[in-house]
Amino acid sequence: VFWIVQASALLVFVVPFSAGLVALWAVSHFLRAIGLTLAFHRYFAHRAFKMNRVAQFVWAFIGTAAMQKGPLWWAGHHVNHHKYADREGDPHSPMVSGIYYAHIGWFLNDTKHDTLEATNPVVRDFSKFPEIAFLNTYFFVPPLLLAVALYAVGGFPWLVWGFCLPTVTLAHATFAINTVNHLFGTRRFDTIDESRNNPFTAFFAVGEGWHNNHHRYQRAARNGFYWWEFDPTWYVIRTMQALGLAWDVQPVPARIYAE
């Protein structure tokens, strides 16, 4: 299924082109990207803020619609990435397992990565919510519903521009953080791993490209530590905080800025 969806992006060359369809691609790509980064990454994996159960489910549903498996699977493996960053045990390090495996191979290696130990903090703390456990088990439901809805509303062009193409671009925007951001970019902080900041990946992965920042202080709700570092996921979290939908939002400590 993964490779069929990857190939389906080529259908953009056989369907009509319009500014409206490009806008549809952008909404589908960037909204689901924020679902991944806000819920799967900064909330489930790093506890960078708190939100109520309804918001937790809504953002987890949007993130799961990205077709990158379930929230507990995604966040649990990300915790392991930080635990063993660029060392044996890291599920996707180009230094340890090579570029292809770090980019795509690990995601498809169900034999090695299909389950997580029950002691994984993400599994331990969030599997108690039945709706999140449902999304994790039936992770194919949200992307399927999205694809069906797009086809029902706009036919084949909407399916291609609203699901096929953005699902592929979002997959590689996410996977690039594992590869590009451990190979190319700048290192503001001398971390023990090879994490790097990269504004290009930060754009398409809605702020995740400030990866060296993140590896220096994982708990912060923002990856762009400075105002000029584009981080739309942080802007959404900050807006939620202003509306009372998010609280206990973790800042970047002053001591980090002083380094």
mmCIF file of N, CA, C and O in Angstrom, residues 76 90 181 236:
data_model
loop_
_atom_site.group_PDB
_atom_site.id
_atom_site.type_symbol
_atom_site.label_atom_id
_atom_site.label_comp_id
_atom_site.label_asym_id
_atom_site.label_seq_id
_atom_site.Cartn_x
_atom_site.Cartn_y
_atom_site.Cartn_z
ATOM 1 N N GLY A 76 6.276 6.463 20.067
ATOM 2 C CA GLY A 76 7.110 5.525 20.821
ATOM 3 C C GLY A 76 8.451 5.287 20.171
ATOM 4 O O GLY A 76 9.492 5.255 20.849
ATOM 5 N N ASP A 90 19.044 3.276 17.677
ATOM 6 C CA ASP A 90 18.280 4.329 17.009
ATOM 7 C C ASP A 90 17.561 3.692 15.818
ATOM 8 O O ASP A 90 18.206 3.106 14.949
ATOM 9 N N ASN A 181 18.353 15.982 8.156
ATOM 10 C CA ASN A 181 18.703 16.749 9.353
ATOM 11 C C ASN A 181 19.751 16.092 10.236
ATOM 12 O O ASN A 181 20.092 16.617 11.295
ATOM 13 N N VAL A 236 0.641 27.401 16.353
ATOM 14 C CA VAL A 236 -0.649 26.781 16.675
ATOM 15 C C VAL A 236 -0.735 26.473 18.175
ATOM 16 O O VAL A 236 -1.764 26.740 18.817
#
